[in-house]
Short mmCIF file of C-alpha atoms and ligand atoms in Angstrom, two decimals:
data_model
loop_
_atom_site.label_atom_id
_atom_site.label_comp_id
_atom_site.label_asym_id
_atom_site.label_seq_id
_atom_site.Cartn_x
_atom_site.Cartn_y
_atom_site.Cartn_z
CA UNK A 1 114.31 128.09 82.92
CA UNK A 2 111.41 127.17 85.60
CA UNK A 3 109.93 130.58 86.28
CA UNK A 4 109.19 129.96 90.33
CA UNK A 5 106.10 132.58 90.34
CA UNK A 6 104.57 130.45 87.85
CA UNK A 7 104.63 127.28 89.47
CA UNK A 8 101.71 125.40 91.64
CA UNK A 9 102.88 124.02 95.00
CA UNK A 10 100.71 121.63 96.31
CA UNK A 11 100.99 120.31 99.74
CA UNK A 12 100.92 116.57 100.42
CA UNK A 13 101.37 114.43 103.68
CA UNK A 14 104.96 113.18 104.00
CA UNK A 15 104.83 109.84 105.45
CA UNK A 16 101.05 108.37 106.35
CA UNK A 17 97.56 107.07 105.28
CA UNK A 18 97.15 109.59 102.61
CA UNK A 19 100.61 110.06 100.89
CA UNK A 20 100.73 106.84 98.66
CA UNK A 21 97.05 107.76 97.78
CA UNK A 22 97.65 111.06 97.15
CA UNK A 23 101.22 110.86 94.63
CA UNK A 24 99.03 108.28 92.70
CA UNK A 25 96.34 110.65 92.55
CA UNK A 26 98.65 112.97 91.08
CA UNK A 27 100.11 111.18 88.82
CA UNK A 28 96.77 109.58 87.16
CA UNK A 29 96.20 113.43 86.82
CA UNK A 30 99.47 112.96 84.35
CA UNK A 31 102.21 114.29 86.78
CA UNK A 32 105.60 113.18 86.51
CA UNK A 33 108.05 114.64 88.93
CA UNK A 34 111.09 113.35 90.42
CA UNK A 35 111.78 113.34 94.19
CA UNK A 36 114.88 112.41 95.82
CA UNK A 37 115.33 110.14 98.70
CA UNK A 38 114.43 111.98 101.92
CA UNK A 39 113.65 115.27 99.71
CA UNK A 40 110.89 117.38 100.91
CA UNK A 41 109.71 118.77 97.45
CA UNK A 42 109.25 116.72 94.31
CA UNK A 43 109.72 118.65 91.17
CA UNK A 44 106.98 118.19 88.59
CA UNK A 45 108.76 117.82 84.90
CA UNK A 46 105.79 117.43 82.66
CA UNK A 47 103.69 120.32 84.18
CA UNK A 48 104.24 123.61 86.52
CA UNK A 49 103.15 121.72 89.58
CA UNK A 50 105.56 120.99 92.19
CA UNK A 51 105.08 118.98 95.17
CA UNK A 52 105.47 119.86 99.16
CA UNK A 53 106.13 116.96 100.95
CA UNK A 54 104.85 117.90 104.76
CA UNK A 55 103.13 116.98 108.30
CA UNK A 56 99.72 116.73 107.30
CA UNK A 57 98.97 119.09 110.11
CA UNK A 58 100.66 121.93 108.64
CA UNK A 59 99.70 121.73 105.26
CA UNK A 60 96.28 124.16 106.05
CA UNK A 61 98.75 126.71 107.52
CA UNK A 62 100.89 126.42 104.51
CA UNK A 63 97.55 127.25 102.03
CA UNK A 64 96.18 129.53 104.17
CA UNK A 65 99.84 131.76 104.25
CA UNK A 66 100.21 130.99 100.92
CA UNK A 67 102.93 129.29 100.57
CA UNK A 68 101.19 126.66 98.89
CA UNK A 69 98.43 127.19 96.17
CA UNK A 70 96.61 123.80 97.49
CA UNK A 71 96.87 121.15 99.78
CA UNK A 72 95.91 117.70 100.12
CA UNK A 73 94.98 116.55 104.23
CA UNK A 74 92.32 114.78 105.78
CA UNK A 75 88.79 116.42 106.36
CA UNK A 76 89.77 116.20 110.29
CA UNK A 77 92.71 118.30 110.19
CA UNK A 78 91.37 120.88 107.72
CA UNK A 79 88.21 121.64 109.95
CA UNK A 80 90.38 121.58 113.01
CA UNK A 81 92.42 124.41 111.37
CA UNK A 82 89.88 126.17 110.16
CA UNK A 83 87.92 126.32 113.44
CA UNK A 84 91.35 127.34 115.09
CA UNK A 85 92.35 129.90 112.22
CA UNK A 86 89.20 131.71 112.15
CA UNK A 87 89.21 132.04 116.16
CA UNK A 88 92.34 133.88 115.84
CA UNK A 89 91.89 135.82 112.60
CA UNK A 90 89.34 138.76 111.52
CA UNK A 91 90.65 138.34 107.85
CA UNK A 92 87.40 135.44 107.14
CA UNK A 93 88.30 131.92 105.62
CA UNK A 94 91.33 130.67 105.59
CA UNK A 95 91.38 128.57 102.65
CA UNK A 96 88.71 126.97 100.20
CA UNK A 97 87.57 123.87 100.49
CA UNK A 98 87.32 122.81 96.92
CA UNK A 99 87.13 118.41 96.93
CA UNK A 100 86.62 115.72 98.61
CA UNK A 101 88.73 113.21 97.02
CA UNK A 102 87.04 109.87 97.70
CA UNK A 103 89.59 108.45 99.68
CA UNK A 104 91.61 108.16 102.74
CA UNK A 105 87.91 107.70 105.11
CA UNK A 106 88.06 107.25 108.57
CA UNK A 107 86.41 108.67 111.19
CA UNK A 108 86.36 111.26 114.22
CA UNK A 109 85.04 109.14 117.87
CA UNK A 110 85.02 109.44 121.13
CA UNK A 111 86.76 106.38 122.86
CA UNK A 112 86.28 104.83 126.50
CA UNK A 113 87.97 102.66 128.31
CA UNK A 114 87.17 99.19 128.10
CA UNK A 115 85.46 97.62 131.31
CA UNK A 116 85.02 100.90 132.33
CA UNK A 117 81.49 102.57 133.31
CA UNK A 118 81.42 105.33 130.53
CA UNK A 119 79.07 104.48 127.43
CA UNK A 120 78.08 107.57 126.18
CA UNK A 121 78.87 111.18 125.54
CA UNK A 122 76.03 111.94 127.97
CA UNK A 123 78.80 110.61 130.38
CA UNK A 124 81.04 113.09 129.80
CA UNK A 125 79.85 115.58 132.02
CA UNK A 126 82.45 117.43 134.34
CA UNK A 127 85.02 114.81 132.95
CA UNK A 128 88.07 115.37 131.13
CA UNK A 129 88.26 114.25 127.24
CA UNK A 130 91.97 114.08 125.69
CA UNK A 131 92.23 114.93 122.14
CA UNK A 132 94.46 116.21 119.25
CA UNK A 133 91.47 117.64 117.75
CA UNK A 134 90.24 120.44 120.81
CA UNK A 135 88.46 122.94 118.42
CA UNK A 136 86.00 120.48 116.64
CA UNK A 137 85.55 118.09 119.98
CA UNK A 138 84.80 121.58 121.97
CA UNK A 139 82.93 122.37 119.11
CA UNK A 140 80.64 119.47 119.30
CA UNK A 141 80.27 119.45 122.74
CA UNK A 142 78.96 122.68 122.55
CA UNK A 143 76.31 121.55 120.45
CA UNK A 144 75.17 119.08 122.26
CA UNK A 145 75.08 121.15 125.26
CA UNK A 146 77.95 119.14 127.17
CA UNK A 147 80.25 120.24 129.43
CA UNK A 148 83.64 118.58 129.94
CA UNK A 149 87.27 119.45 129.82
CA UNK A 150 89.01 119.03 126.24
CA UNK A 151 92.52 118.16 126.61
CA UNK A 152 95.00 118.87 123.85
CA UNK A 153 97.01 116.26 123.08
CA UNK A 154 99.97 116.55 120.08
CA UNK A 155 99.70 112.96 119.67
CA UNK A 156 99.51 109.47 121.15
CA UNK A 157 96.26 110.58 122.61
CA UNK A 158 95.55 106.59 122.99
CA UNK A 159 97.25 106.51 126.20
CA UNK A 160 95.83 109.44 128.37
CA UNK A 161 93.02 107.24 130.14
CA UNK A 162 95.97 105.13 131.12
CA UNK A 163 98.20 107.34 132.50
CA UNK A 164 95.09 109.19 134.01
CA UNK A 165 95.28 112.40 131.93
CA UNK A 166 91.75 111.97 130.83
CA UNK A 167 88.38 109.80 131.52
CA UNK A 168 88.04 109.26 127.73
CA UNK A 169 89.63 110.31 124.70
CA UNK A 170 88.69 112.02 121.22
CA UNK A 171 90.73 110.14 117.97
CA UNK A 172 90.60 109.50 114.59
CA UNK A 173 89.61 105.93 113.91
CA UNK A 174 90.39 104.48 110.62
CA UNK A 175 90.63 100.24 110.96
CA UNK A 176 90.02 100.51 114.99
CA UNK A 177 93.65 98.53 115.45
CA UNK A 178 94.98 101.47 117.43
CA UNK A 179 91.77 101.54 119.75
CA UNK A 180 91.70 97.56 120.40
CA UNK A 181 95.57 97.89 121.23
CA UNK A 182 95.25 100.16 123.81
CA UNK A 183 92.25 98.63 125.38
CA UNK A 184 89.58 101.78 124.23
CA UNK A 185 86.01 100.99 122.87
CA UNK A 186 84.86 103.42 119.94
CA UNK A 187 81.90 105.65 120.88
CA UNK A 188 80.20 108.22 119.37
CA UNK A 189 81.20 109.37 115.90
CA UNK A 190 81.94 113.28 115.58
CA UNK A 191 82.81 113.44 112.08
CA UNK A 192 83.32 111.54 108.90
CA UNK A 193 86.29 111.98 107.16
CA UNK A 194 88.03 111.77 103.81
CA UNK A 195 91.47 113.32 101.51
CA UNK A 196 89.93 116.73 101.04
CA UNK A 197 91.71 119.31 98.53
CA UNK A 198 92.29 122.90 100.17
CA UNK A 199 92.94 126.04 97.59
CA UNK A 200 94.56 129.40 98.96
CA UNK A 201 91.36 132.12 99.27
CA UNK A 202 93.72 134.48 96.88
CA UNK A 203 93.55 135.20 93.13
CA UNK A 204 96.62 133.18 91.38
CA UNK A 205 98.51 134.67 88.17
CA UNK A 206 96.14 133.78 84.66
CA UNK A 207 99.01 131.22 84.05
CA UNK A 208 98.91 129.54 87.28
CA UNK A 209 94.88 129.47 87.36
CA UNK A 210 94.66 127.89 84.20
CA UNK A 211 96.73 125.38 85.74
CA UNK A 212 94.65 124.86 88.42
CA UNK A 213 91.76 124.86 86.84
CA UNK A 214 93.00 121.89 84.11
CA UNK A 215 94.06 119.63 87.52
CA UNK A 216 91.20 119.93 88.89
CA UNK A 217 89.47 118.49 85.67
CA UNK A 218 91.92 115.84 85.64
CA UNK A 219 90.73 115.06 89.51
CA UNK A 220 87.48 114.98 88.53
CA UNK A 221 87.97 112.51 85.58
CA UNK A 222 90.21 110.60 87.79
CA UNK A 223 87.58 110.01 90.42
CA UNK A 224 85.28 109.17 87.87
CA UNK A 225 87.00 106.37 86.64
CA UNK A 226 87.64 104.72 89.98
CA UNK A 227 83.82 103.04 89.81
CA UNK A 228 83.52 103.66 86.21
CA UNK A 229 82.99 100.54 83.89
CA UNK A 230 82.30 100.31 80.08
CA UNK A 231 79.77 97.52 79.36
CA UNK A 232 78.97 95.79 76.01
CA UNK A 233 76.39 93.71 75.45
CA UNK A 234 73.93 92.09 72.64
CA UNK A 235 70.71 92.94 73.03
CA UNK A 236 67.21 92.42 71.86
CA UNK A 237 65.40 95.29 70.58
CA UNK A 238 62.36 94.67 72.75
CA UNK A 239 64.02 94.12 76.03
CA UNK A 240 66.07 97.93 75.63
CA UNK A 241 63.74 99.65 77.84
CA UNK A 242 64.10 96.77 80.66
CA UNK A 243 67.96 96.46 80.19
CA UNK A 244 68.06 99.92 80.79
CA UNK A 245 66.63 100.38 84.19
CA UNK A 246 68.78 97.79 85.01
CA UNK A 247 72.30 99.74 84.33
CA UNK A 248 73.89 101.31 87.25
CA UNK A 249 74.52 105.21 87.08
CA UNK A 250 74.83 105.11 83.45
CA UNK A 251 74.24 107.55 80.84
CA UNK A 252 72.35 107.09 78.12
CA UNK A 253 73.55 104.04 76.28
CA UNK A 254 75.33 104.04 72.83
CA UNK A 255 73.06 101.65 70.23
CA UNK A 256 74.70 100.08 67.47
CA UNK A 257 73.08 97.81 64.62
CA UNK A 258 74.87 94.06 64.46
CA UNK A 259 75.05 92.77 61.25
CA UNK A 260 72.85 90.11 59.61
CA UNK A 261 70.57 90.87 63.23
CA UNK A 262 67.72 92.64 63.36
CA UNK A 263 66.05 92.18 66.16
CA UNK A 264 69.27 92.58 68.06
CA UNK A 265 71.73 95.52 68.93
CA UNK A 266 75.00 96.16 70.19
CA UNK A 267 74.75 98.17 73.56
CA UNK A 268 77.96 100.30 74.23
CA UNK A 269 77.38 102.17 78.10
CA UNK A 270 79.34 103.76 80.50
CA UNK A 271 78.53 103.25 84.38
CA UNK A 272 79.58 105.29 86.86
CA UNK A 273 79.31 102.94 89.24
CA UNK A 274 80.93 99.50 90.26
CA UNK A 275 79.12 96.60 88.44
CA UNK A 276 78.37 93.51 90.79
CA UNK A 277 77.89 89.80 89.01
CA UNK A 278 74.31 90.12 90.12
CA UNK A 279 73.93 93.10 87.33
CA UNK A 280 75.00 90.96 84.89
CA UNK A 281 72.87 87.91 85.89
CA UNK A 282 69.75 90.10 85.33
CA UNK A 283 70.97 91.85 82.28
CA UNK A 284 71.02 88.28 81.15
CA UNK A 285 67.91 87.44 82.41
CA UNK A 286 66.52 90.09 80.47
CA UNK A 287 67.58 89.05 77.49
CA UNK A 288 71.27 90.43 76.74
CA UNK A 289 74.24 87.98 75.65
CA UNK A 290 77.79 88.53 74.91
CA UNK A 291 78.34 91.06 78.20
CA UNK A 292 81.64 92.23 78.51
CA UNK A 293 82.70 94.86 81.10
CA UNK A 294 85.55 97.19 81.19
CA UNK A 295 87.64 99.31 83.31
CA UNK A 296 87.80 102.95 82.00
CA UNK A 297 91.32 104.05 81.76
CA UNK A 298 90.85 107.83 81.94
CA UNK A 299 87.33 109.92 81.34
CA UNK A 300 87.18 113.67 80.41
CA UNK A 301 83.26 115.02 81.04
C1 LIG B 1 95.69 108.20 113.61
C2 LIG B 1 95.17 108.20 114.96
C3 LIG B 1 95.29 106.86 115.64
C4 LIG B 1 95.38 105.93 114.27
C5 LIG B 1 94.06 105.66 114.45
O1 LIG B 1 96.79 108.89 113.58
O2 LIG B 1 95.64 109.06 115.92
O3 LIG B 1 96.68 106.25 116.09
O4 LIG B 1 95.32 106.68 113.17
O5 LIG B 1 94.16 104.18 113.37
P1 LIG B 1 93.62 102.54 113.12
O6 LIG B 1 92.03 102.87 113.58
O7 LIG B 1 93.22 102.19 111.78
O8 LIG B 1 94.17 102.02 114.33
P2 LIG B 1 97.13 109.04 112.30
O9 LIG B 1 97.96 107.95 111.39
O10 LIG B 1 96.34 109.95 111.26
O11 LIG B 1 98.72 109.85 112.61
P3 LIG B 1 98.81 111.60 113.18
O12 LIG B 1 97.32 111.94 113.51
O13 LIG B 1 99.91 111.46 113.77
O14 LIG B 1 98.77 111.83 111.80
ZN1 LIG B 2 99.20 114.28 111.63
#
């Protein structure tokens, strides 16, 4: 029987830029789940973890209110809600930021009508800025001592200047397509964002805490292997020092003897960065041969 109390609930975006990548992360952590069409909850089959699929803007509150133990949302959403919640509560931090997950990169930017006279935030004094991130924007303007009116929109911020509701906007930019389609030019960046894991600030029961720790360790493993490569090569003993210097982001390599070759050894090493052709060419020039680069499937530090 499923013991609901001891199951971890993790909230992720229902449909949007982080949905597939978040589900992919959980799958890579070993989670198998069933999800019916249009179902807002997916039950984990092999781990006591259930996934709630919700609007990204709702994720921080679900974690604050202890409806969910964990949540994944863009740092922009997390920070906006954090500022908002802190302002309306005396109970301190509404959630803890646990990890930046290294996907869903985008940035929160000011944008100005194409061909207009606005070119930088200095030009915004006394004007109106439409945004779905009023707390972040107000905070930013305060630190720059710029007095402007921040107008909260719940969506479709891009159309505000055209409708005469604001002179500029502040919104999330990923590819820039939305800005271009709406005749807006990208301005200053207020913050860079990426998928962010948050957790409840409350203590959780031991059994749950154990699974949370396991999940986190697996997430770390998944993040590490994304770029990691396993490199194998033959190398003259005399060139080992030089070759080690050329290996990107690697730990101590494993050196193995080669049958009937006294002056050469086999070098095996995990590199935690992408390995480019240039690196291989440089290794070859340093004396390495039989170079082989393989993706790493799983890693447990
Ligand atoms: C953001 C933003 C733009 C779009 C920009 O919305 O509000 O509409 O993405 O992306 P682009 O530069 O690639 O065109 P998002 O998809 O995050 O939706 P949401 O704010 O409603 O969650
Ligand atoms: Zn949203």
